[in-house]
Short mmCIF file of C-alpha atoms in Angstrom, two decimals:
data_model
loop_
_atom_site.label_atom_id
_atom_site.label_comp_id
_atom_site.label_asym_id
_atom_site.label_seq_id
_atom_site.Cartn_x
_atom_site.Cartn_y
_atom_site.Cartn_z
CA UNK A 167 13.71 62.38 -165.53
CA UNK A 168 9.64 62.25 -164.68
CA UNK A 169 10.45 59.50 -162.69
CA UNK A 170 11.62 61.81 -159.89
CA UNK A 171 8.80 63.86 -159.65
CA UNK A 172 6.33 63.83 -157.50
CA UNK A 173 2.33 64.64 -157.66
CA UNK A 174 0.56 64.40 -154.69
CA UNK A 175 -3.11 63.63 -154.91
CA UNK A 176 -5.95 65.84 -154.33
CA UNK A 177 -7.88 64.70 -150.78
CA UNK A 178 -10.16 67.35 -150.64
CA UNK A 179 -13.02 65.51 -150.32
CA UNK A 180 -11.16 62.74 -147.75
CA UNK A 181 -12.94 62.35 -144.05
CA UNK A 182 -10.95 62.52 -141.32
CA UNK A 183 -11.57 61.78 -137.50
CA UNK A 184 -10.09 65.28 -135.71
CA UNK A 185 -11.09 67.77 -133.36
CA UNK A 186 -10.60 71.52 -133.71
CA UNK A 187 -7.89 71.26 -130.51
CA UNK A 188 -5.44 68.95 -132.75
CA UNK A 189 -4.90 71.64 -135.66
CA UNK A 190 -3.92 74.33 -133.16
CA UNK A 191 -0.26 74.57 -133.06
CA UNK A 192 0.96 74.23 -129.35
CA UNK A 193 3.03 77.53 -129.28
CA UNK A 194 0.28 79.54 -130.59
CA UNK A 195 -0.57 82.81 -128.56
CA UNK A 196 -4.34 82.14 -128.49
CA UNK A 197 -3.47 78.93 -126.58
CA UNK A 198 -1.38 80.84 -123.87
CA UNK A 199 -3.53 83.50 -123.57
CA UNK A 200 -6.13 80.88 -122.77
CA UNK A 201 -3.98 79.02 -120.31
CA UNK A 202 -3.10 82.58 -118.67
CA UNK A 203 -6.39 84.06 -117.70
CA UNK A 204 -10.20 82.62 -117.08
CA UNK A 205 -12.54 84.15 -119.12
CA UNK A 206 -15.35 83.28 -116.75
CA UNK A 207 -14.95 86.29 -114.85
CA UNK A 208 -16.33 88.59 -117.66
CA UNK A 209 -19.61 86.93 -116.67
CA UNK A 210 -19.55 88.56 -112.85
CA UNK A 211 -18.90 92.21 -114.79
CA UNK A 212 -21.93 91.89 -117.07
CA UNK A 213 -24.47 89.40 -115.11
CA UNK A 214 -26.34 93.16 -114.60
CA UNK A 215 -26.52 93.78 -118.58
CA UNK A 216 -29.09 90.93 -118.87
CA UNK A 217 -32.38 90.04 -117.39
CA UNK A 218 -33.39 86.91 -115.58
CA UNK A 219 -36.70 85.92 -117.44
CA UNK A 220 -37.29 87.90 -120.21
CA UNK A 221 -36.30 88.17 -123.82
CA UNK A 222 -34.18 85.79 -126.02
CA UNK A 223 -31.47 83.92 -125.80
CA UNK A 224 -28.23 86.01 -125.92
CA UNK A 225 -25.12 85.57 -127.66
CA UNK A 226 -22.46 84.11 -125.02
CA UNK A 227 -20.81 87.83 -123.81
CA UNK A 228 -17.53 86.27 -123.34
CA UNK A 229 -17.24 85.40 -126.89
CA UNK A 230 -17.80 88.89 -128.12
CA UNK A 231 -15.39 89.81 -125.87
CA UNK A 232 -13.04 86.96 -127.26
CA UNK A 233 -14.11 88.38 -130.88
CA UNK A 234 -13.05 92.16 -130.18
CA UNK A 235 -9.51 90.78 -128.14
CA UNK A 236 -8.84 89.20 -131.50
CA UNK A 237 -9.51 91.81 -133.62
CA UNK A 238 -6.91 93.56 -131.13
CA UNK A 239 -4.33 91.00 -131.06
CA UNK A 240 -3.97 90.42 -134.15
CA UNK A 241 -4.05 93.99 -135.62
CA UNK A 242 -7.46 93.36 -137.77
CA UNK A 243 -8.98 96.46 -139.35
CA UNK A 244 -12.54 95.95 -138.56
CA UNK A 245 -15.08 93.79 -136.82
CA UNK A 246 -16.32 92.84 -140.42
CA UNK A 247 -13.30 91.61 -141.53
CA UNK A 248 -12.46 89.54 -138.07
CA UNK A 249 -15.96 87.68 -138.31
CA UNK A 250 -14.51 86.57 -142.24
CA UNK A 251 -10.80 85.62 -140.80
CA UNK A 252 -12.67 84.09 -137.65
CA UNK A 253 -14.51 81.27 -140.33
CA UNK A 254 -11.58 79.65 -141.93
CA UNK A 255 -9.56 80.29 -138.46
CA UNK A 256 -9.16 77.17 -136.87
CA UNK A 257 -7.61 78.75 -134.04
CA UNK A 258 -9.61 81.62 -133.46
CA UNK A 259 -12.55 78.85 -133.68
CA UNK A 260 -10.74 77.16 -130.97
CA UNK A 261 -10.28 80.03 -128.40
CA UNK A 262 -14.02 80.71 -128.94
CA UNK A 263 -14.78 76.99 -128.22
CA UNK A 264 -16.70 76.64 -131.45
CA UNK A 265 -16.54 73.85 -134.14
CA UNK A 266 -15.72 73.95 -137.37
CA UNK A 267 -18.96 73.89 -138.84
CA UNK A 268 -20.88 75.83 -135.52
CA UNK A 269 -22.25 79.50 -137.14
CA UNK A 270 -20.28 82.47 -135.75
CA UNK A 271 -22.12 85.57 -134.25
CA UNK A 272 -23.00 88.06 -137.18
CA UNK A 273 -20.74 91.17 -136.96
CA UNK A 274 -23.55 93.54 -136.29
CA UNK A 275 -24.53 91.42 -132.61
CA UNK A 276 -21.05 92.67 -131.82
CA UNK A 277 -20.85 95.78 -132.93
CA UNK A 278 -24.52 96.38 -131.13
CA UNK A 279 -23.43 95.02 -127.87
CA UNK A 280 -20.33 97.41 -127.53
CA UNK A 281 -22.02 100.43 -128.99
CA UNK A 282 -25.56 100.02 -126.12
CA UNK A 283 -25.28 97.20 -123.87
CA UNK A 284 -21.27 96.93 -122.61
CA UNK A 285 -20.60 100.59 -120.73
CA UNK A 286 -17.61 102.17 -120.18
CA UNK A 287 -17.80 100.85 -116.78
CA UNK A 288 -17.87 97.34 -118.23
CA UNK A 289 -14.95 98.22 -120.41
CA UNK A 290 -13.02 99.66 -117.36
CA UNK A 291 -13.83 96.65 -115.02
CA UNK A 292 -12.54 94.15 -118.19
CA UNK A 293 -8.90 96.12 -118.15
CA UNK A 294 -8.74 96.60 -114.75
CA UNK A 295 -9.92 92.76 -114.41
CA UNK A 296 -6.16 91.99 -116.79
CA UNK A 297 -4.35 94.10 -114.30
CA UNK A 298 -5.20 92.42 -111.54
CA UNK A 299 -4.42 88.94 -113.10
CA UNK A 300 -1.12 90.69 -114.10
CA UNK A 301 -0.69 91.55 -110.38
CA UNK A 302 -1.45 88.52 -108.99
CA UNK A 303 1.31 87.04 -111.65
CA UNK A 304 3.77 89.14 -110.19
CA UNK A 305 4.93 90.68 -113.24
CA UNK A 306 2.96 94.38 -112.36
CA UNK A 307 5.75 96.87 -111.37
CA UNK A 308 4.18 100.13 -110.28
CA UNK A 309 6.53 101.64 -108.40
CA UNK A 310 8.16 103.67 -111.22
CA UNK A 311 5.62 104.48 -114.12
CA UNK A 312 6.30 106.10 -117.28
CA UNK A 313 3.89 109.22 -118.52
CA UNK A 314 3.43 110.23 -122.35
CA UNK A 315 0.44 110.82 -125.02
CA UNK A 316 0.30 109.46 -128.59
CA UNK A 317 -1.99 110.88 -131.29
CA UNK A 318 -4.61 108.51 -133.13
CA UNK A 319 -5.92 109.76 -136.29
CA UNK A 320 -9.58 110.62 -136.17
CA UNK A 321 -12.12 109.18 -138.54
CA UNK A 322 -12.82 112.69 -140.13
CA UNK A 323 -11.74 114.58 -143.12
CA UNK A 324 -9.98 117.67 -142.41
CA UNK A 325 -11.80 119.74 -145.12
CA UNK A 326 -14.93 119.14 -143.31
CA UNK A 327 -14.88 121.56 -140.43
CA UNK A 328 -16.03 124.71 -139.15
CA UNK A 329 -14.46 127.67 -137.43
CA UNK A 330 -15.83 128.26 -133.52
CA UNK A 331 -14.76 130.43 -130.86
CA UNK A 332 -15.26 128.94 -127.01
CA UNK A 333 -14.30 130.60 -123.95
CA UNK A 334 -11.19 129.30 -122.30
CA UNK A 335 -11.54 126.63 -119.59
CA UNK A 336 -9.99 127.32 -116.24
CA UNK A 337 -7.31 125.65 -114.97
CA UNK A 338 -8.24 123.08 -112.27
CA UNK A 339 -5.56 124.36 -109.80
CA UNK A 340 -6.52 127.96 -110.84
CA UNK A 341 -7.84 128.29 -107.10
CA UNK A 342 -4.84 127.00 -105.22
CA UNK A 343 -2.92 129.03 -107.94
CA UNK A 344 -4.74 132.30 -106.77
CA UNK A 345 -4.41 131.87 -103.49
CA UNK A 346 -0.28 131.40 -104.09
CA UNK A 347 -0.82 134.81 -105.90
CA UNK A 348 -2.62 136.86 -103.21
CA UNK A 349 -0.05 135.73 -100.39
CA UNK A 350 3.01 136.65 -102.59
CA UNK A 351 1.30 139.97 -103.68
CA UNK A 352 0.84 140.51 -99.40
CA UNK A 353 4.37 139.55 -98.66
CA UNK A 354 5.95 141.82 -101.05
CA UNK A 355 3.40 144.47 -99.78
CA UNK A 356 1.09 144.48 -102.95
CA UNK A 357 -2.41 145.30 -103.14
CA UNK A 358 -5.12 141.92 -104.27
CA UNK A 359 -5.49 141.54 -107.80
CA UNK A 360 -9.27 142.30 -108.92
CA UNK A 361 -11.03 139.21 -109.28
CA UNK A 362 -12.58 138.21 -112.55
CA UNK A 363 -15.92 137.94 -111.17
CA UNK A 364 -15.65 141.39 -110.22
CA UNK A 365 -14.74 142.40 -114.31
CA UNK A 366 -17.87 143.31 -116.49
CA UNK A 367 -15.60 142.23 -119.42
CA UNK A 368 -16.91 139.25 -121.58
CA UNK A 369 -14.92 135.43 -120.50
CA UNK A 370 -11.91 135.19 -123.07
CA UNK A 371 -12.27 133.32 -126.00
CA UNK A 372 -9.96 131.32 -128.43
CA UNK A 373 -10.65 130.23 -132.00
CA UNK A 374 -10.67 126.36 -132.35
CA UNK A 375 -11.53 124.42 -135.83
CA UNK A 376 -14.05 121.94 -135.52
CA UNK A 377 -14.93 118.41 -137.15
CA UNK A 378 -18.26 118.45 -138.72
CA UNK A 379 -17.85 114.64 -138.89
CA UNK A 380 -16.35 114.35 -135.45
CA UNK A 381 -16.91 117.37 -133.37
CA UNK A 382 -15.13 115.28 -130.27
CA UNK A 383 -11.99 115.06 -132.10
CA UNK A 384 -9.10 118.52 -132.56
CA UNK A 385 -6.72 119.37 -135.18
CA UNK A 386 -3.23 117.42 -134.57
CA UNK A 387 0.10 119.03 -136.24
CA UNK A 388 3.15 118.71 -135.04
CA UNK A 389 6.57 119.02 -136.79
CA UNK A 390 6.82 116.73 -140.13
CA UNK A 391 3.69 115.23 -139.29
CA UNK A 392 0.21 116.26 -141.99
CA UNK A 393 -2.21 118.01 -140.04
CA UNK A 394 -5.45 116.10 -139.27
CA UNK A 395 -8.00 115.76 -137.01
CA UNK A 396 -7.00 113.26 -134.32
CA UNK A 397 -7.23 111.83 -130.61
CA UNK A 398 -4.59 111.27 -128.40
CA UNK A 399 -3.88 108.73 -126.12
CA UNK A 400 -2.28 109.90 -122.31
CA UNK A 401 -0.51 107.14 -121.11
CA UNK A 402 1.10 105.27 -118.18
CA UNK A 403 3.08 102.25 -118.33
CA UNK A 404 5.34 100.55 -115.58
CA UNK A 405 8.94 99.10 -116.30
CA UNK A 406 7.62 95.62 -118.11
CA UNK A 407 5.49 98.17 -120.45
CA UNK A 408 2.35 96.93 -118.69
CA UNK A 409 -0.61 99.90 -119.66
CA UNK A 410 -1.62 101.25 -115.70
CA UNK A 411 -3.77 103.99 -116.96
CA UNK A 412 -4.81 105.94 -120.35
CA UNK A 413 -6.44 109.19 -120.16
CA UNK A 414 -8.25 110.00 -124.34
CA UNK A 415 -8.43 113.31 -125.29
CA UNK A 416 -9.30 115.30 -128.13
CA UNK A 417 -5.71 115.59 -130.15
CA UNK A 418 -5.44 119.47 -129.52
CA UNK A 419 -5.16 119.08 -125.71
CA UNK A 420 -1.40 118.99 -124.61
CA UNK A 421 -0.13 116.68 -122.29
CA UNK A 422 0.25 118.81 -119.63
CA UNK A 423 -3.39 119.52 -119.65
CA UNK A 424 -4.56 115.84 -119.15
CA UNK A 425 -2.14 114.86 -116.96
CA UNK A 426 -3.99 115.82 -113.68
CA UNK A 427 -6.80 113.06 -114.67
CA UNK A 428 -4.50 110.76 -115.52
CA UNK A 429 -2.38 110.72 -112.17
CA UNK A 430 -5.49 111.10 -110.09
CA UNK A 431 -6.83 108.01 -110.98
CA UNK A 432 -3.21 106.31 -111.42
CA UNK A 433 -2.50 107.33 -107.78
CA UNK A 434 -5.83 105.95 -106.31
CA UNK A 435 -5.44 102.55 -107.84
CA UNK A 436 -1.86 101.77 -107.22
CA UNK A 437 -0.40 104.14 -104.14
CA UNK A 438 2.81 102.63 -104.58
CA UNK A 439 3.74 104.42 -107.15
CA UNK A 440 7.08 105.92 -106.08
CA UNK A 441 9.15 107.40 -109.29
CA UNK A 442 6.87 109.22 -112.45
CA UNK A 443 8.79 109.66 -115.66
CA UNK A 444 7.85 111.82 -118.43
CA UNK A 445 9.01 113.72 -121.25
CA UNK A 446 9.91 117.98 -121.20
CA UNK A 447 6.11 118.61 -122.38
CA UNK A 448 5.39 117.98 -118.44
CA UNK A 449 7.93 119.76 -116.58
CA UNK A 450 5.35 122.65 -115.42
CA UNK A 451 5.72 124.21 -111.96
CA UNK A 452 2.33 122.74 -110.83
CA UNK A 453 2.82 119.03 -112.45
CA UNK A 454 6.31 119.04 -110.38
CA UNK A 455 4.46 120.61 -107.10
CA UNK A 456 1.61 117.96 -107.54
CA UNK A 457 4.31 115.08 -108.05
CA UNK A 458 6.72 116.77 -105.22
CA UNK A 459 3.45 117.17 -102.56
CA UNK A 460 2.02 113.75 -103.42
CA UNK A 461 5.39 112.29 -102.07
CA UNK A 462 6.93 111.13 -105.11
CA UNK A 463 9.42 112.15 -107.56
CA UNK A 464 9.29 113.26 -111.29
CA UNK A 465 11.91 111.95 -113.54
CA UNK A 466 11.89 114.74 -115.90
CA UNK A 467 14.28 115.77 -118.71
CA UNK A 468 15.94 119.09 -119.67
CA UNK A 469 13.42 121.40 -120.67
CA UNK A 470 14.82 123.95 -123.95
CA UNK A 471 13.83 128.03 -122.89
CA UNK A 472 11.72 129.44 -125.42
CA UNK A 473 13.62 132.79 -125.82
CA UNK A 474 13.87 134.63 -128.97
CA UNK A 475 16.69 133.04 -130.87
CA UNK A 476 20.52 135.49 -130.09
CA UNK A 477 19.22 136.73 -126.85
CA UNK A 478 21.57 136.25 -123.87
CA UNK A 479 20.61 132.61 -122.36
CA UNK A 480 18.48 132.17 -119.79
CA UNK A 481 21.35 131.09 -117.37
CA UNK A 482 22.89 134.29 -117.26
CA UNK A 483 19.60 135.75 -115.03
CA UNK A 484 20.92 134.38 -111.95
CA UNK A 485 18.14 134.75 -108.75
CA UNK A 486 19.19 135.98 -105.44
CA UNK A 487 17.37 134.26 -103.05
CA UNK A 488 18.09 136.25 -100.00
CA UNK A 489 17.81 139.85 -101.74
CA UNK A 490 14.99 138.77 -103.89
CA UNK A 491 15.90 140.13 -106.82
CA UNK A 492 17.87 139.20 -110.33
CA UNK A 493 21.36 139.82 -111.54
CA UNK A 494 21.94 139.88 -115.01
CA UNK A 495 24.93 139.17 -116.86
CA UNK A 496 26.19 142.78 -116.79
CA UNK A 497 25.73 142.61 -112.44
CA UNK A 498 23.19 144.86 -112.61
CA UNK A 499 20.04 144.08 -110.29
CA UNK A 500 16.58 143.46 -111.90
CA UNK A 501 14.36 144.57 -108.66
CA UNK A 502 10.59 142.56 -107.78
CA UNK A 503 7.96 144.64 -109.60
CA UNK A 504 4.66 142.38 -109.34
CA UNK A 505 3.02 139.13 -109.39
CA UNK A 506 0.46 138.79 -112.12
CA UNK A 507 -2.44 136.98 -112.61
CA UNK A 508 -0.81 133.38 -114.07
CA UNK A 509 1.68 133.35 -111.27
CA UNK A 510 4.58 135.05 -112.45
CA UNK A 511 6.64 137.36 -110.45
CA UNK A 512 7.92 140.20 -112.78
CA UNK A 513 11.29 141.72 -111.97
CA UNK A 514 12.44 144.81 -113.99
CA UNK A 515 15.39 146.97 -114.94
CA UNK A 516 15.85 150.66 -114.63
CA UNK A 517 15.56 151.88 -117.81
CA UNK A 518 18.24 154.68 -117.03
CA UNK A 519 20.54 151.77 -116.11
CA UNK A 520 19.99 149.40 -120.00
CA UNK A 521 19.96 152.62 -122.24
CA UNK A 522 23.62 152.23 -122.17
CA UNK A 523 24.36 148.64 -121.80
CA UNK A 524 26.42 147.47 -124.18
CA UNK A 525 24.65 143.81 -124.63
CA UNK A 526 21.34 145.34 -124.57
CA UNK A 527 20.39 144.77 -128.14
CA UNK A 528 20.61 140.63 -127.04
CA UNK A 529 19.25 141.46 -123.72
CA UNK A 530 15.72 143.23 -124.81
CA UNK A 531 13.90 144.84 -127.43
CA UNK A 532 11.79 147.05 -125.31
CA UNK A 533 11.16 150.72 -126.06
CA UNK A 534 11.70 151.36 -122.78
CA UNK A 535 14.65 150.01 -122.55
CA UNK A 536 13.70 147.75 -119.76
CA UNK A 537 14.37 144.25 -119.13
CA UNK A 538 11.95 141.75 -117.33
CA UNK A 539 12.43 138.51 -116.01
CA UNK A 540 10.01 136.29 -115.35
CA UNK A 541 10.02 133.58 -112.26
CA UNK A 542 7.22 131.20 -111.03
CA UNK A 543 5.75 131.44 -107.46
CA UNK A 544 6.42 127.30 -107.70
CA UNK A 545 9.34 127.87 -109.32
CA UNK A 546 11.32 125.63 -106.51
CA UNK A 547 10.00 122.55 -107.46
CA UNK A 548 11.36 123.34 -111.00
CA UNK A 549 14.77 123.32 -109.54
CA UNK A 550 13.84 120.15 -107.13
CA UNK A 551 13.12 118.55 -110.48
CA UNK A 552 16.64 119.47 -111.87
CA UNK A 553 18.61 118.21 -108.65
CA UNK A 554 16.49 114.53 -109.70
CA UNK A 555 17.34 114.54 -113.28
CA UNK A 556 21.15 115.14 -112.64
CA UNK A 557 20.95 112.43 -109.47
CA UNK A 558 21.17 108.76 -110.43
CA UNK A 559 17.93 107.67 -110.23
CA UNK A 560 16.67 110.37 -112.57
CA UNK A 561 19.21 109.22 -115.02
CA UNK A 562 18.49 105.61 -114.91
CA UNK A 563 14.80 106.05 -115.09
CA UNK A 564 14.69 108.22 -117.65
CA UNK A 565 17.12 106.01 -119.52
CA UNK A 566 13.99 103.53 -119.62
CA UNK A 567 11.29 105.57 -121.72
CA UNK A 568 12.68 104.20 -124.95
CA UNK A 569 11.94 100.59 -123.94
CA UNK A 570 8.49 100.98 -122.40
CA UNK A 571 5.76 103.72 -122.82
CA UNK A 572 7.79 104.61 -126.80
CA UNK A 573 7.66 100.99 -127.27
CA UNK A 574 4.19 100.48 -125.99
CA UNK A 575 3.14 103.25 -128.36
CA UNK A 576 5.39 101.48 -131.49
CA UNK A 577 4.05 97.96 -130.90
CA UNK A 578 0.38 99.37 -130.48
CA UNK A 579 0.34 101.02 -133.71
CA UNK A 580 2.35 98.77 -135.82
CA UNK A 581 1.09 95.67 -134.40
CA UNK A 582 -2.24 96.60 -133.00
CA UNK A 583 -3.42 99.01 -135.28
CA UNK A 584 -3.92 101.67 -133.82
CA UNK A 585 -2.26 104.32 -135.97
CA UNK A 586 -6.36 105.13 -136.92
CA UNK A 587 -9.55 104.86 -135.59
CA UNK A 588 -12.53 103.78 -137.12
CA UNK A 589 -15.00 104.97 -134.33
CA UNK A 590 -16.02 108.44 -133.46
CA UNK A 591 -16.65 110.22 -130.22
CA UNK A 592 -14.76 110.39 -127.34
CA UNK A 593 -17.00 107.93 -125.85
CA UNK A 594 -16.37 105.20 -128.45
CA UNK A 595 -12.33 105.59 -128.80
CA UNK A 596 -11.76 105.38 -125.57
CA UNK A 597 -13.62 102.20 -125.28
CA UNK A 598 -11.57 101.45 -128.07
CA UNK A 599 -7.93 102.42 -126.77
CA UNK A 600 -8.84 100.66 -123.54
CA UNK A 601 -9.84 97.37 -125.07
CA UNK A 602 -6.59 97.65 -127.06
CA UNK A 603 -4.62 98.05 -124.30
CA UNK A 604 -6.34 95.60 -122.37
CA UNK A 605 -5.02 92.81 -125.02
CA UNK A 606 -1.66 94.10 -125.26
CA UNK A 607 -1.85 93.57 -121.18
CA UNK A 608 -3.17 90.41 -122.27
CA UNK A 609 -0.94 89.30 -124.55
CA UNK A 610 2.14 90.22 -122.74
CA UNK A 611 0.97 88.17 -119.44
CA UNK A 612 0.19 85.28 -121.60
CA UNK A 613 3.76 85.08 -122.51
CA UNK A 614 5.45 85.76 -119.76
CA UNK A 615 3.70 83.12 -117.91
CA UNK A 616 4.77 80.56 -120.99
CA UNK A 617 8.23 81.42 -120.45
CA UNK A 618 8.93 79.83 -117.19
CA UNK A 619 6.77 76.78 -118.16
CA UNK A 620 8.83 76.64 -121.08
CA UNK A 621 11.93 76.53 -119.20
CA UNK A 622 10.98 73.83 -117.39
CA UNK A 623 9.60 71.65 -119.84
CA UNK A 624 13.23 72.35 -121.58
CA UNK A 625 15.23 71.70 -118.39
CA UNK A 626 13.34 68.76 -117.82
CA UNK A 627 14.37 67.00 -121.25
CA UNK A 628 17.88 67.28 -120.48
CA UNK A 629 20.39 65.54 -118.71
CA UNK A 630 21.86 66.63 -114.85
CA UNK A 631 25.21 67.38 -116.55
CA UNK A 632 23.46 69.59 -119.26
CA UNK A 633 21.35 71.13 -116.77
CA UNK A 634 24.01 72.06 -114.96
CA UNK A 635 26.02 73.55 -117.65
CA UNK A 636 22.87 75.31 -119.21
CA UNK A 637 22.59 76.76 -115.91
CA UNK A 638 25.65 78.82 -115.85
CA UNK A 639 25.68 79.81 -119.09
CA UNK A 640 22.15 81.51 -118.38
CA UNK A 641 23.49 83.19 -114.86
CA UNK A 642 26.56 84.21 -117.11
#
């Protein structure tokens, strides 16, 4: 019975005659992610970070750069703990270029470099750099991009905080908005609004909780989710799931705020956008105008009223367009009253006329038994919106947010970790996020490049006949 097993012998002490490249396995994603890209161009983007002939030696920039893209690749939680996987690694050893037995950098050299030497201009030019390689590939497909945020956890304990009140910011179209204002006040024969420089009253204030720990971070909570301090992510994504642009934000700024920023920038770098997609949190009057005057079209998705749950639907107001006015579901006319200050044009009810309406305890709770309607003075590019989402290409575009920007967010955070952060400032995460993305850019070039080498190296192996047969099973 012994005679049929088997001990093999220890050779743990045996010498043998390799190199580091033969115990990398040839299907690794290190090795395509070095056959995709050259490396040597992180040396143009940083030449400026070091002087001439002064100072020591430096540690070679593109492996720290190599160092962090692994920690992002791979999902590592820290720089300590990639510098302890990158020892006994042979292949992270062998996308460095080091030998076994050649000392690593010390975790700290990296950390240092990222935190004051590399800017955020140097982090910008490295994912813009895997962009370009992705365009030059012929794999970037701009020309219908997909918009949404995800929230990052901050590095800060919610108990920690203090209570501060800060005036409100403006909006950034708030002069194009007033000037919309003061020509449909004139129209309809209505005198200016006073302007708030003109008010002696204080600026308005709102209450915000603060991070002692991370004052750059806001309080996150959202439906089933705990509430925490957190940063979110504003993202845009073309139909391959390729990262364009990402916009990070404190987690208590909605995505309608940050979305100006974010298409500004996406806009100036790739003009041929044609088609942007995003979820209901974006379907404002001026994100539609902006998308609408800019020439392109938003791919946006019904939007839920926020009326007081049992009231008559929203539907039922219908507007006259010629008589300027509003019909409500008993055919009695809701006449223009005013256009206040956030753009609104109020139209109103004679009170005489809703005292005895028989719906009017779902129509309106006022005292005065008077029912106002609300419409925006961009209010048509709501409705230009709606004609897009019931035509086809709204529907087929929208279709697509599942398998791009949701699944760039679910691989990122379950396969990049980036559920958390361990940095804080706004400064540092969004060095962080971009890095991230820029080797999930990375990573997803790499291997579509492999494929059609793949192929080939498979199609070359087999016979005419099987080729041939291969070939229309593949074109169906």
């Amino acid at each position: 019975m012994m005679k049929m097993l088997k001990r093999e012998q220890e050779q743990r002490q045996a010498i043998e005659m390799l190199c580091v490249d033969m115990l990398v396995p040839k299907e690794h994603l290190l090795r395509k992610i070095d056959a995709a890209v050259d490396f040597t161009h992180i040396y143009d983007l940083v030449e400026d970070l070091y002087c001439e002939d002064n100072g020591r030696p430096s540690c070679d920039p593109v492996v720290l750069f190599k160092l962090v893209l692994i920690q992002h690749l791979f999902g590592i939680r820290s720089l300590r703990q990639t510098m302890k996987d990158a020892e006994v690694n042979v292949a992270y050893r062998w996308f460095l270029g080091y030998t076994m037995s050649q000392p690593l950098p010390h975790f700290a050299t990296i950390s240092y470099a990222f935190c004051h030497r590399f800017t955020a201009e140097v982090i910008e030019g490295v994912f813009r750099w895997v962009l370009e390689e992705v365009a030059c590939a012929g794999y970037l497909s701009p020309e219908v991009v997909f918009v949404d945020g995800t929230h990052i956890k901050a590095n800060a304990n919610l108990k920690k905080h203090v209570q501060k009140q800060i005036p409100i910011a403006a909006k950034r179209y708030q002069e194009q908005l007033n000037e919309e204002i003061e020509a449909d006040r004139s129209a309809h024969g209505k005198k200016p609004l006073k302007k708030d420089d003109d008010d002696d009253d204080p600026p308005k204030e709102k209450r915000v909780i603060e991070s002692t720990t991370d004052p750059e971070s806001g309080v996150f909570h959202k439906g089933e989710h705990k509430k925490c301090f957190a940063y979110e992510a504003h993202t845009v994504c073309d139909k391959r799931g390729y990262v364009l642009e990402t916009e990070v934000t404190a987690g208590n700024v909605h995505d309608s705020v940050a979305f100006d920023a974010v298409f500004q920038r996406l806009t100036r770098h790739y003009p041929e956008v044609r088609v942007v997609t995003a979820d209901a949190g974006y379907k404002t009057p001026w994100i539609c105008k902006q998308i609408f005057d800019s020439g392109r079209i938003p791919s946006l998705p019904y939007k839920r009223p926020m009326t007081k749950k049992g009231n008559l639907p929203w539907y039922e107001y219908v507007y006259d367009d010629h008589y300027d006015c509003i019909l409500c579901p008993q055919n009695q006319v809701l006449n223009y009253a005013t256009t206040n200050r956030d753009g609104y044009r109020e139209y109103k009810s004679k009170s005489y006329v809703c005292k005895n309406c028989p719906v009017r305890e779902c129509c309106t709770q006022s005292r005065q038994c008077t029912k106002t309607v609300t419409r925006h003075v961009w209010h048509d590019y709501i409705e230009r919106a709606e004609d897009v989402r019931h035509s086809p290409l709204g529907k087929a575009t929208y279709a697509l947010r599942s398998q791009t920007i949701e699944r760039v967010f679910a691989d990122a955070k379950e396969k990049h970790a980036m559920r958390y952060t361990p940095y804080r400032g706004l400064t540092a995460v969004t060095a962080w996020v971009k890095l991230k993305f820029a080797a999930m850019n990375l990573k997803k070039l790499a291997i579509h490049k492999w494929q059609p080498f793949f192929r080939f190296l498979f199609f070359s192996c087999l016979k005419p006949h099987c080729c041939i047969a291969t070939g229309l099973f593949l074109t169906g």
